[in-house]
Amino acid sequence: MDFSFTDEQKLFRKRVRDICEQTLSPRAAELDETGEIPREVIEDFGAAGLLGVTVSKEFGGSGEGFVKAVIIAEEIARSEISMAAAVYFVVEAGWGFILDRYGGIKVRAEVLPDVVKGGSFLGIASTEASGGSDIASTSTTLVKKDGKLMVNGTKAYISGVQEAARYGGGYVTIARSDPEGARNGLSLCYLPVRDQPGVTVTSQRQMGREGISNGFIRIDGAEIPEHYLIGEWNRGFFYAMEGFNCARPLVAAACIGAAGKVLEVGTSYLKKRKVFKTPLAGFQGIQFQLAEDYVKLESSRLLVYKAAWLLDQLYGGVEIDRKEINKAVAAAKIAAPTAAFEIIKDVMMWHGAYGYTRAAGLERGLRGVASYLMGAEGAQNIMKIIIARDVLGKEFF
Ligand SMILES: Cc1cc2nc3c(=O)[nH]c(=O)nc-3n(C[C@H](O)[C@H](O)[C@H](O)COP(=O)(O)OP(=O)(O)OC[C@H]3O[C@@H](n4cnc5c(N)ncnc54)[C@H](O)[C@@H]3O)c2cc1C
């Protein structure tokens, strides 16, 4: 067992950090105000090869594994703690991998190279207003008709709707292809957004991560080419579950990236700020909190890297029980947002009244991390159900 990063991984992290500190950090406050990640930032990420990290070289990516992707997610969120930019990266890296793995050559060639360059956006459209946790009850329909695919339905709380409408791109979309089949009656397809007749998007302002839009996709008789089907007909539920296993370590990594940065800011503040003629760092009540936050961060980080490492083993050809992956991923997805929320809250409190100001910039992190407690990339209770199911056995569920 080796807990250290390789020299190559360390150099990679340094390169990503340098890019993020140059291009993203200086604009972190601005993008939270304007509600948009500057295009130059996305294009710089694309030019640096960050956006295509999990996509195969054939389609413009670098074909790297999930440990590298987790490093990127962590570093992007360090530089922009509202995590809007990290979300942009995470959905593309997680779901771009699934499109690349299961899509046919034609759809991959049409979609992936531009996404990887930072041109168009790629997201996931799974959730419906009737409840995101119960994917097997998806009601958006997918029907084969005259050599085309016809999609109808409404997707809710979807990240990146305005980016896809403005700059092009679309969604890995889950839809019902067999009315009888429950989870065996769902398929995945690629649904373009811009210039796609029958598709309209509307936004809903979120509590945080303001730099990336979120909202609804109304799909009213959208006709898409048959080659936009991803993988086999009626197997979509299983590809989607695999996609969530790929995306969740990345969102967990973003949470530890943001929290790690905030804890550094907090630690240096504790040494400087004097109250009762003593630095805050000198009070044991504060020291204990700092130590507890350190433990929360480090234990979450270990879970995140373990999950990413397991994925790399799996996709590298090592035989691993799916349950081990499910549990590791769900554990990381529970631990990291929970830890990050508590850490950022503590650091805000160490800052006193200043911590509550927008000028301090800490609240952006709290608002962003909260999205992963509320449900983004899977609700916390659903992660607990996954762990309990794979520990106890399916007969209890
Ligand atoms: C900021 C943000 C961005 C998002 N982006 C996307 C996106 O890009 N694409 C996309 O498809 N979706 C997206 N979502 C939606 C997300 O996937 C859903 O929020 C999530 O799947 C939960 O669904 P829901 O919100 O409908 O909650 P529900 O499914 O209604 O669940 C509500 C609550 O009940 C709990 N719960 C549910 N079932 C059980 C149970 N059996 N036992 C105990 N407790 C249970 C949940 O833990 C949750 O706390 C986003 C959400 C947010 C907040």
Tab-separated table of C-alpha atoms and ligand atoms in Angstrom:
chain	number	residue	atom	x	y	z
A	1	MET	CA	0.000	0.000	0.000
A	2	ASP	CA	1.328	3.405	-0.988
A	3	PHE	CA	-0.406	6.606	0.140
A	4	SER	CA	1.846	8.987	-1.779
A	5	PHE	CA	1.213	10.633	-5.119
A	6	THR	CA	3.701	9.835	-7.864
A	7	ASP	CA	6.098	12.572	-8.999
A	8	GLU	CA	4.091	12.799	-12.200
A	9	GLN	CA	0.841	13.307	-10.268
A	10	LYS	CA	2.508	15.973	-8.107
A	11	LEU	CA	3.737	17.830	-11.175
A	12	PHE	CA	0.297	17.482	-12.751
A	13	ARG	CA	-1.342	18.989	-9.646
A	14	LYS	CA	1.127	21.865	-9.655
A	15	ARG	CA	0.407	22.582	-13.304
A	16	VAL	CA	-3.359	22.527	-12.707
A	17	ARG	CA	-2.979	24.762	-9.634
A	18	ASP	CA	-0.888	27.266	-11.589
A	19	ILE	CA	-3.465	27.390	-14.394
A	20	CYS	CA	-6.348	27.813	-11.941
A	21	GLU	CA	-4.572	30.471	-9.913
A	22	GLN	CA	-3.785	32.456	-13.036
A	23	THR	CA	-7.069	32.168	-14.877
A	24	LEU	CA	-9.779	31.361	-12.362
A	25	SER	CA	-8.904	32.704	-8.874
A	26	PRO	CA	-8.791	36.360	-9.924
A	27	ARG	CA	-12.315	36.039	-11.359
A	28	ALA	CA	-13.928	33.954	-8.620
A	29	ALA	CA	-15.844	36.849	-7.040
A	30	GLU	CA	-16.849	38.218	-10.443
A	31	LEU	CA	-18.399	35.001	-11.700
A	32	ASP	CA	-20.486	34.685	-8.561
A	33	GLU	CA	-21.824	38.203	-9.217
A	34	THR	CA	-22.349	37.947	-12.977
A	35	GLY	CA	-23.718	34.397	-12.938
A	36	GLU	CA	-21.384	33.244	-15.671
A	37	ILE	CA	-17.970	31.611	-15.878
A	38	PRO	CA	-15.960	33.811	-18.280
A	39	ARG	CA	-15.568	31.982	-21.592
A	40	GLU	CA	-11.815	32.618	-21.526
A	41	VAL	CA	-11.569	30.492	-18.391
A	42	ILE	CA	-13.346	27.570	-20.044
A	43	GLU	CA	-11.274	27.978	-23.203
A	44	ASP	CA	-8.052	28.100	-21.155
A	45	PHE	CA	-9.093	24.903	-19.390
A	46	GLY	CA	-9.807	23.339	-22.777
A	47	ALA	CA	-6.482	24.472	-24.256
A	48	ALA	CA	-4.664	23.043	-21.228
A	49	GLY	CA	-6.342	19.665	-21.757
A	50	LEU	CA	-8.186	19.766	-18.445
A	51	LEU	CA	-11.686	19.304	-19.864
A	52	GLY	CA	-10.964	16.140	-21.768
A	53	VAL	CA	-9.080	14.317	-19.107
A	54	THR	CA	-11.311	11.212	-19.042
A	55	VAL	CA	-12.150	11.237	-22.765
A	56	SER	CA	-10.127	8.988	-25.068
A	57	LYS	CA	-7.368	10.477	-27.206
A	58	GLU	CA	-9.237	9.501	-30.364
A	59	PHE	CA	-11.833	12.187	-29.560
A	60	GLY	CA	-9.471	14.894	-28.376
A	61	GLY	CA	-9.155	13.881	-24.742
A	62	SER	CA	-6.165	12.625	-22.844
A	63	GLY	CA	-7.583	9.248	-21.779
A	64	GLU	CA	-6.446	9.680	-18.189
A	65	GLY	CA	-8.034	8.053	-15.174
A	66	PHE	CA	-10.145	9.257	-12.294
A	67	VAL	CA	-7.306	10.020	-9.887
A	68	LYS	CA	-6.149	12.694	-12.341
A	69	ALA	CA	-9.725	13.922	-12.758
A	70	VAL	CA	-10.110	14.141	-8.976
A	71	ILE	CA	-6.904	16.178	-8.752
A	72	ILE	CA	-8.339	18.620	-11.293
A	73	ALA	CA	-11.714	18.869	-9.522
A	74	GLU	CA	-9.984	19.503	-6.199
A	75	GLU	CA	-7.735	22.196	-7.657
A	76	ILE	CA	-10.476	23.991	-9.596
A	77	ALA	CA	-12.628	24.196	-6.454
A	78	ARG	CA	-9.629	25.429	-4.429
A	79	SER	CA	-9.403	28.362	-6.781
A	80	GLU	CA	-13.112	29.085	-6.941
A	81	ILE	CA	-14.827	27.863	-3.799
A	82	SER	CA	-18.413	28.472	-4.951
A	83	MET	CA	-17.595	25.455	-7.148
A	84	ALA	CA	-19.381	26.736	-10.258
A	85	ALA	CA	-16.295	26.098	-12.393
A	86	ALA	CA	-15.749	22.755	-10.687
A	87	VAL	CA	-19.336	21.751	-11.519
A	88	TYR	CA	-18.733	22.627	-15.179
A	89	PHE	CA	-15.668	20.367	-15.136
A	90	VAL	CA	-17.205	17.557	-13.086
A	91	VAL	CA	-20.308	16.928	-15.197
A	92	GLU	CA	-18.260	16.894	-18.380
A	93	ALA	CA	-15.559	14.600	-16.982
A	94	GLY	CA	-18.025	12.151	-15.434
A	95	TRP	CA	-20.622	12.025	-18.181
A	96	GLY	CA	-18.189	12.602	-21.041
A	97	PHE	CA	-16.563	9.384	-19.897
A	98	ILE	CA	-19.897	7.536	-20.152
A	99	LEU	CA	-20.681	8.997	-23.586
A	100	ASP	CA	-17.212	7.983	-24.730
A	101	ARG	CA	-17.507	4.495	-23.221
A	102	TYR	CA	-20.969	3.576	-24.503
A	103	GLY	CA	-21.763	5.973	-27.363
A	104	GLY	CA	-21.230	4.974	-30.993
A	105	ILE	CA	-18.360	6.438	-33.022
A	106	LYS	CA	-20.630	8.946	-34.793
A	107	VAL	CA	-22.067	10.603	-31.691
A	108	ARG	CA	-18.694	10.623	-29.958
A	109	ALA	CA	-17.079	12.267	-32.980
A	110	GLU	CA	-19.857	14.850	-33.223
A	111	VAL	CA	-19.960	15.798	-29.539
A	112	LEU	CA	-16.753	15.114	-27.662
A	113	PRO	CA	-13.983	17.024	-29.503
A	114	ASP	CA	-15.760	20.371	-29.133
A	115	VAL	CA	-16.643	19.732	-25.483
A	116	VAL	CA	-13.024	18.853	-24.761
A	117	LYS	CA	-11.840	22.069	-26.434
A	118	GLY	CA	-14.099	24.164	-24.212
A	119	GLY	CA	-16.496	25.011	-27.042
A	120	SER	CA	-19.783	23.352	-26.181
A	121	PHE	CA	-21.175	22.031	-22.900
A	122	LEU	CA	-22.032	18.465	-21.916
A	123	GLY	CA	-24.210	17.689	-18.909
A	124	ILE	CA	-26.480	15.071	-17.384
A	125	ALA	CA	-30.265	15.225	-17.584
A	126	SER	CA	-31.651	12.638	-15.231
A	127	THR	CA	-33.821	14.385	-12.630
A	128	GLU	CA	-37.540	15.032	-13.117
A	129	ALA	CA	-39.758	17.180	-10.941
A	130	SER	CA	-41.545	14.109	-9.578
A	131	GLY	CA	-38.362	13.082	-7.711
A	132	GLY	CA	-34.719	12.770	-8.618
A	133	SER	CA	-33.866	9.911	-6.293
A	134	ASP	CA	-36.165	7.372	-7.932
A	135	ILE	CA	-34.626	7.187	-11.387
A	136	ALA	CA	-36.465	3.946	-12.182
A	137	SER	CA	-39.691	5.958	-12.299
A	138	THR	CA	-38.403	8.290	-15.059
A	139	SER	CA	-41.307	9.386	-17.229
A	140	THR	CA	-39.555	11.216	-20.094
A	141	THR	CA	-40.072	8.948	-23.091
A	142	LEU	CA	-37.827	7.769	-25.890
A	143	VAL	CA	-39.475	6.158	-28.900
A	144	LYS	CA	-38.051	4.839	-32.172
A	145	LYS	CA	-39.856	6.376	-35.139
A	146	ASP	CA	-39.027	6.291	-38.875
A	147	GLY	CA	-35.321	5.776	-38.301
A	148	LYS	CA	-35.186	8.538	-35.666
A	149	LEU	CA	-35.609	8.818	-31.929
A	150	MET	CA	-38.435	10.901	-30.506
A	151	VAL	CA	-38.043	12.383	-26.992
A	152	ASN	CA	-40.807	13.884	-24.825
A	153	GLY	CA	-40.772	15.008	-21.214
A	154	THR	CA	-39.353	17.552	-18.764
A	155	LYS	CA	-36.091	17.433	-16.870
A	156	ALA	CA	-35.647	19.491	-13.701
A	157	TYR	CA	-32.819	21.114	-11.727
A	158	ILE	CA	-30.368	20.504	-14.547
A	159	SER	CA	-26.948	22.190	-14.385
A	160	GLY	CA	-25.687	24.142	-17.371
A	161	VAL	CA	-28.939	24.679	-19.273
A	162	GLN	CA	-28.064	28.233	-20.319
A	163	GLU	CA	-24.476	27.298	-21.187
A	164	ALA	CA	-25.772	24.528	-23.474
A	165	ALA	CA	-28.357	26.855	-25.033
A	166	ARG	CA	-25.868	29.675	-25.571
A	167	TYR	CA	-22.688	27.869	-26.580
A	168	GLY	CA	-24.036	24.594	-27.909
A	169	GLY	CA	-23.852	21.105	-26.534
A	170	GLY	CA	-26.373	18.920	-24.804
A	171	TYR	CA	-27.078	16.219	-22.305
A	172	VAL	CA	-26.621	12.583	-21.581
A	173	THR	CA	-30.332	12.048	-21.000
A	174	ILE	CA	-32.163	9.199	-19.353
A	175	ALA	CA	-35.588	8.342	-20.747
A	176	ARG	CA	-38.195	5.608	-20.689
A	177	SER	CA	-37.919	3.356	-23.724
A	178	ASP	CA	-40.227	0.604	-22.446
A	179	PRO	CA	-43.367	1.548	-20.496
A	180	GLU	CA	-43.404	-1.822	-18.714
A	181	GLY	CA	-39.767	-2.223	-17.894
A	182	ALA	CA	-39.081	-0.081	-14.726
A	183	ARG	CA	-35.300	-0.003	-14.497
A	184	ASN	CA	-34.994	-2.408	-17.436
A	185	GLY	CA	-37.053	-0.049	-19.564
A	186	LEU	CA	-34.779	2.994	-19.580
A	187	SER	CA	-32.293	4.107	-22.221
A	188	LEU	CA	-29.641	6.794	-22.470
A	189	CYS	CA	-29.430	9.195	-25.363
A	190	TYR	CA	-27.601	12.377	-26.265
A	191	LEU	CA	-30.014	15.295	-26.415
A	192	PRO	CA	-28.707	18.476	-28.069
A	193	VAL	CA	-30.093	21.754	-26.765
A	194	ARG	CA	-29.146	24.664	-29.008
A	195	ASP	CA	-31.031	24.770	-32.295
A	196	GLN	CA	-32.859	21.545	-31.458
A	197	PRO	CA	-36.544	21.880	-32.383
A	198	GLY	CA	-38.752	20.782	-29.491
A	199	VAL	CA	-36.206	21.625	-26.780
A	200	THR	CA	-36.510	24.739	-24.628
A	201	VAL	CA	-34.740	25.624	-21.410
A	202	THR	CA	-35.658	27.870	-18.503
A	203	SER	CA	-33.471	28.841	-15.550
A	204	GLN	CA	-34.090	28.801	-11.868
A	205	ARG	CA	-31.747	30.808	-9.678
A	206	GLN	CA	-29.925	28.700	-7.128
A	207	MET	CA	-28.707	29.435	-3.619
A	208	GLY	CA	-25.087	29.171	-4.693
A	209	ARG	CA	-22.564	28.217	-7.413
A	210	GLU	CA	-24.022	31.143	-9.296
A	211	GLY	CA	-21.517	30.974	-12.149
A	212	ILE	CA	-23.259	28.004	-13.732
A	213	SER	CA	-26.934	28.008	-14.607
A	214	ASN	CA	-29.493	25.482	-13.432
A	215	GLY	CA	-33.025	24.901	-14.578
A	216	PHE	CA	-35.527	22.936	-16.601
A	217	ILE	CA	-35.410	21.320	-20.033
A	218	ARG	CA	-38.764	20.978	-21.727
A	219	ILE	CA	-38.674	18.357	-24.450
A	220	ASP	CA	-41.669	18.450	-26.702
A	221	GLY	CA	-41.467	16.023	-29.604
A	222	ALA	CA	-37.715	16.424	-30.114
A	223	GLU	CA	-36.526	14.267	-33.008
A	224	ILE	CA	-32.910	13.173	-32.747
A	225	PRO	CA	-30.851	10.851	-34.963
A	226	GLU	CA	-30.873	7.173	-34.043
A	227	HIS	CA	-27.129	7.196	-33.520
A	228	TYR	CA	-27.679	9.485	-30.493
A	229	LEU	CA	-28.726	6.395	-28.543
A	230	ILE	CA	-25.983	5.698	-25.991
A	231	GLY	CA	-25.299	2.004	-25.509
A	232	GLU	CA	-27.956	-0.672	-25.774
A	233	TRP	CA	-31.675	-0.051	-25.819
A	234	ASN	CA	-33.250	-0.505	-22.337
A	235	ARG	CA	-29.861	-0.648	-20.575
A	236	GLY	CA	-29.758	3.056	-19.722
A	237	PHE	CA	-30.427	2.695	-16.000
A	238	PHE	CA	-27.257	0.669	-15.573
A	239	TYR	CA	-25.104	3.076	-17.596
A	240	ALA	CA	-26.556	5.924	-15.546
A	241	MET	CA	-25.639	4.203	-12.280
A	242	GLU	CA	-22.134	3.701	-13.613
A	243	GLY	CA	-22.040	7.388	-14.579
A	244	PHE	CA	-23.022	8.435	-11.077
A	245	ASN	CA	-20.234	6.270	-9.697
A	246	CYS	CA	-17.830	8.140	-11.966
A	247	ALA	CA	-19.160	11.633	-11.245
A	248	ARG	CA	-19.603	11.346	-7.464
A	249	PRO	CA	-15.922	11.088	-6.499
A	250	LEU	CA	-15.373	14.199	-8.611
A	251	VAL	CA	-18.024	16.240	-6.811
A	252	ALA	CA	-16.682	14.974	-3.494
A	253	ALA	CA	-13.220	16.098	-4.623
A	254	ALA	CA	-14.553	19.555	-5.400
A	255	CYS	CA	-15.925	19.748	-1.857
A	256	ILE	CA	-12.579	18.871	-0.273
A	257	GLY	CA	-10.832	21.295	-2.619
A	258	ALA	CA	-13.027	24.175	-1.484
A	259	ALA	CA	-12.876	23.150	2.181
A	260	GLY	CA	-9.101	22.640	2.086
A	261	LYS	CA	-8.589	26.145	0.752
A	262	VAL	CA	-10.947	27.649	3.300
A	263	LEU	CA	-9.229	25.795	6.150
A	264	GLU	CA	-5.887	27.237	5.031
A	265	VAL	CA	-7.389	30.722	5.045
A	266	GLY	CA	-8.857	30.039	8.489
A	267	THR	CA	-5.590	28.708	9.903
A	268	SER	CA	-3.642	31.777	8.913
A	269	TYR	CA	-6.412	34.030	10.274
A	270	LEU	CA	-6.248	32.238	13.654
A	271	LYS	CA	-2.563	33.114	13.942
A	272	LYS	CA	-3.123	36.792	13.128
A	273	ARG	CA	-6.365	37.740	14.833
A	274	LYS	CA	-5.933	38.780	18.467
A	275	VAL	CA	-8.814	38.798	20.943
A	276	PHE	CA	-8.236	39.254	24.699
A	277	LYS	CA	-4.667	40.176	23.661
A	278	THR	CA	-4.155	36.583	22.490
A	279	PRO	CA	-4.126	35.147	18.957
A	280	LEU	CA	-7.239	33.036	18.384
A	281	ALA	CA	-4.817	30.182	17.639
A	282	GLY	CA	-3.822	30.237	21.309
A	283	PHE	CA	-7.257	29.181	22.601
A	284	GLN	CA	-7.677	25.470	23.127
A	285	GLY	CA	-11.386	25.628	22.250
A	286	ILE	CA	-10.370	26.830	18.801
A	287	GLN	CA	-7.403	24.433	18.532
A	288	PHE	CA	-9.710	21.465	19.122
A	289	GLN	CA	-12.063	22.676	16.406
A	290	LEU	CA	-9.143	23.073	14.025
A	291	ALA	CA	-7.944	19.542	14.818
A	292	GLU	CA	-11.427	18.117	14.288
A	293	ASP	CA	-11.731	19.942	10.980
A	294	TYR	CA	-8.342	18.596	9.937
A	295	VAL	CA	-9.527	15.037	10.669
A	296	LYS	CA	-12.765	15.569	8.742
A	297	LEU	CA	-10.877	16.909	5.746
A	298	GLU	CA	-8.185	14.241	5.713
A	299	SER	CA	-10.581	11.333	6.206
A	300	SER	CA	-12.846	12.618	3.424
A	301	ARG	CA	-9.875	13.129	1.146
A	302	LEU	CA	-8.767	9.519	1.719
A	303	LEU	CA	-12.257	8.263	0.858
A	304	VAL	CA	-12.335	10.387	-2.296
A	305	TYR	CA	-8.960	9.185	-3.556
A	306	LYS	CA	-9.774	5.594	-2.646
A	307	ALA	CA	-12.965	5.777	-4.736
A	308	ALA	CA	-11.089	7.311	-7.683
A	309	TRP	CA	-8.299	4.747	-7.361
A	310	LEU	CA	-10.843	1.897	-7.366
A	311	LEU	CA	-12.380	3.290	-10.560
A	312	ASP	CA	-8.949	3.420	-12.180
A	313	GLN	CA	-8.342	-0.177	-11.147
A	314	LEU	CA	-11.705	-1.230	-12.554
A	315	TYR	CA	-11.274	0.545	-15.886
A	316	GLY	CA	-7.661	-0.596	-16.008
A	317	GLY	CA	-8.961	-4.176	-16.185
A	318	VAL	CA	-8.674	-5.322	-12.564
A	319	GLU	CA	-11.609	-7.440	-11.448
A	320	ILE	CA	-13.365	-5.594	-8.634
A	321	ASP	CA	-16.712	-6.376	-7.056
A	322	ARG	CA	-19.150	-3.617	-8.099
A	323	LYS	CA	-20.359	-3.402	-4.512
A	324	GLU	CA	-16.885	-2.293	-3.400
A	325	ILE	CA	-17.035	0.548	-5.911
A	326	ASN	CA	-20.611	1.491	-4.944
A	327	LYS	CA	-19.764	1.637	-1.241
A	328	ALA	CA	-16.517	3.544	-1.680
A	329	VAL	CA	-18.144	6.114	-3.958
A	330	ALA	CA	-21.200	6.564	-1.732
A	331	ALA	CA	-18.992	6.910	1.357
A	332	ALA	CA	-16.964	9.657	-0.329
A	333	LYS	CA	-20.149	11.414	-1.468
A	334	ILE	CA	-21.525	11.368	2.091
A	335	ALA	CA	-18.310	12.347	3.849
A	336	ALA	CA	-16.901	15.134	1.697
A	337	PRO	CA	-19.861	17.545	1.418
A	338	THR	CA	-20.716	17.014	5.101
A	339	ALA	CA	-17.134	17.713	6.188
A	340	ALA	CA	-16.789	20.649	3.810
A	341	PHE	CA	-19.971	22.319	5.049
A	342	GLU	CA	-18.859	22.020	8.696
A	343	ILE	CA	-15.307	23.177	7.996
A	344	ILE	CA	-16.401	26.238	6.045
A	345	LYS	CA	-18.977	27.081	8.724
A	346	ASP	CA	-16.274	26.863	11.434
A	347	VAL	CA	-13.865	29.072	9.499
A	348	MET	CA	-16.627	31.634	8.949
A	349	MET	CA	-17.250	31.635	12.699
A	350	TRP	CA	-13.535	32.132	13.456
A	351	HIS	CA	-13.788	35.267	11.329
A	352	GLY	CA	-16.633	36.618	13.483
A	353	ALA	CA	-18.778	39.279	11.838
A	354	TYR	CA	-16.317	39.549	8.965
A	355	GLY	CA	-16.989	35.882	8.150
A	356	TYR	CA	-20.608	36.751	7.427
A	357	THR	CA	-19.710	39.458	4.911
A	358	ARG	CA	-19.582	38.916	1.187
A	359	ALA	CA	-16.197	40.658	1.169
A	360	ALA	CA	-14.670	37.758	3.109
A	361	GLY	CA	-15.766	35.485	0.273
A	362	LEU	CA	-16.206	32.467	2.548
A	363	GLU	CA	-19.989	32.267	2.270
A	364	ARG	CA	-19.613	31.430	-1.426
A	365	GLY	CA	-18.073	28.135	-0.358
A	366	LEU	CA	-20.849	27.387	2.111
A	367	ARG	CA	-23.515	28.082	-0.505
A	368	GLY	CA	-21.751	25.928	-3.082
A	369	VAL	CA	-21.053	22.941	-0.871
A	370	ALA	CA	-24.663	22.963	0.363
A	371	SER	CA	-25.779	21.901	-3.131
A	372	TYR	CA	-24.226	18.501	-2.513
A	373	LEU	CA	-26.037	18.130	0.784
A	374	MET	CA	-29.357	19.000	-0.893
A	375	GLY	CA	-29.051	16.394	-3.607
A	376	ALA	CA	-26.809	17.332	-6.523
A	377	GLU	CA	-25.303	14.106	-7.976
A	378	GLY	CA	-27.462	12.056	-5.596
A	379	ALA	CA	-29.068	12.776	-2.233
A	380	GLN	CA	-27.230	11.853	0.960
A	381	ASN	CA	-29.886	9.368	2.097
A	382	ILE	CA	-29.635	7.611	-1.249
A	383	MET	CA	-25.892	7.168	-0.624
A	384	LYS	CA	-26.765	5.612	2.731
A	385	ILE	CA	-29.265	3.288	1.052
A	386	ILE	CA	-26.551	2.176	-1.402
A	387	ILE	CA	-24.108	1.404	1.406
A	388	ALA	CA	-26.691	-0.367	3.558
A	389	ARG	CA	-27.935	-2.395	0.556
A	390	ASP	CA	-24.450	-3.533	-0.372
A	391	VAL	CA	-23.528	-4.322	3.231
A	392	LEU	CA	-26.760	-6.081	4.231
A	393	GLY	CA	-27.780	-7.656	0.937
A	394	LYS	CA	-30.557	-6.891	-1.550
A	395	GLU	CA	-33.084	-9.121	0.243
A	396	PHE	CA	-33.581	-6.392	2.868
A	397	PHE	CA	-34.519	-3.762	0.266
B	1	LIG	C1	-27.505	22.484	-7.412
B	1	LIG	C2	-28.083	21.249	-8.024
B	1	LIG	C3	-27.678	20.868	-9.293
B	1	LIG	C4	-28.250	19.743	-9.904
B	1	LIG	N1	-27.853	19.395	-11.172
B	1	LIG	C5	-28.435	18.326	-11.777
B	1	LIG	C6	-28.069	17.960	-13.117
B	1	LIG	O1	-27.210	18.571	-13.746
B	1	LIG	N2	-28.690	16.907	-13.686
B	1	LIG	C7	-29.641	16.177	-13.024
B	1	LIG	O2	-30.164	15.236	-13.590
B	1	LIG	N3	-30.013	16.498	-11.760
B	1	LIG	C8	-29.433	17.557	-11.120
B	1	LIG	N4	-29.788	17.894	-9.842
B	1	LIG	C9	-30.848	17.165	-9.201
B	1	LIG	C10	-30.336	16.085	-8.245
B	1	LIG	O3	-29.870	14.978	-8.966
B	1	LIG	C11	-31.494	15.731	-7.325
B	1	LIG	O4	-31.644	16.816	-6.426
B	1	LIG	C12	-31.314	14.456	-6.541
B	1	LIG	O5	-31.275	13.332	-7.364
B	1	LIG	C13	-32.435	14.284	-5.504
B	1	LIG	O6	-33.674	14.383	-6.134
B	1	LIG	P1	-34.770	15.424	-5.594
B	1	LIG	O7	-34.124	16.745	-5.446
B	1	LIG	O8	-35.951	15.328	-6.467
B	1	LIG	O9	-35.101	14.925	-4.121
B	1	LIG	P2	-36.073	13.723	-3.719
B	1	LIG	O10	-35.751	12.532	-4.532
B	1	LIG	O11	-37.465	14.237	-3.711
B	1	LIG	O12	-35.596	13.488	-2.223
B	1	LIG	C14	-35.896	14.462	-1.208
B	1	LIG	C15	-35.242	14.050	0.083
B	1	LIG	O13	-35.725	12.788	0.490
B	1	LIG	C16	-34.650	11.903	0.749
B	1	LIG	N5	-35.042	10.558	0.311
B	1	LIG	C17	-35.437	10.189	-0.935
B	1	LIG	N6	-35.719	8.876	-0.958
B	1	LIG	C18	-35.515	8.413	0.297
B	1	LIG	C19	-35.636	7.129	0.923
B	1	LIG	N7	-36.013	6.047	0.228
B	1	LIG	N8	-35.332	7.015	2.238
B	1	LIG	C20	-34.913	8.099	2.941
B	1	LIG	N9	-34.792	9.340	2.419
B	1	LIG	C21	-35.074	9.486	1.106
B	1	LIG	C22	-33.473	12.439	-0.029
B	1	LIG	O14	-32.238	12.108	0.614
B	1	LIG	C23	-33.732	13.928	-0.016
B	1	LIG	O15	-33.159	14.488	1.145
B	1	LIG	C24	-29.215	18.989	-9.203
B	1	LIG	C25	-29.567	19.352	-7.906
B	1	LIG	C26	-29.021	20.456	-7.311
B	1	LIG	C27	-29.410	20.816	-5.905
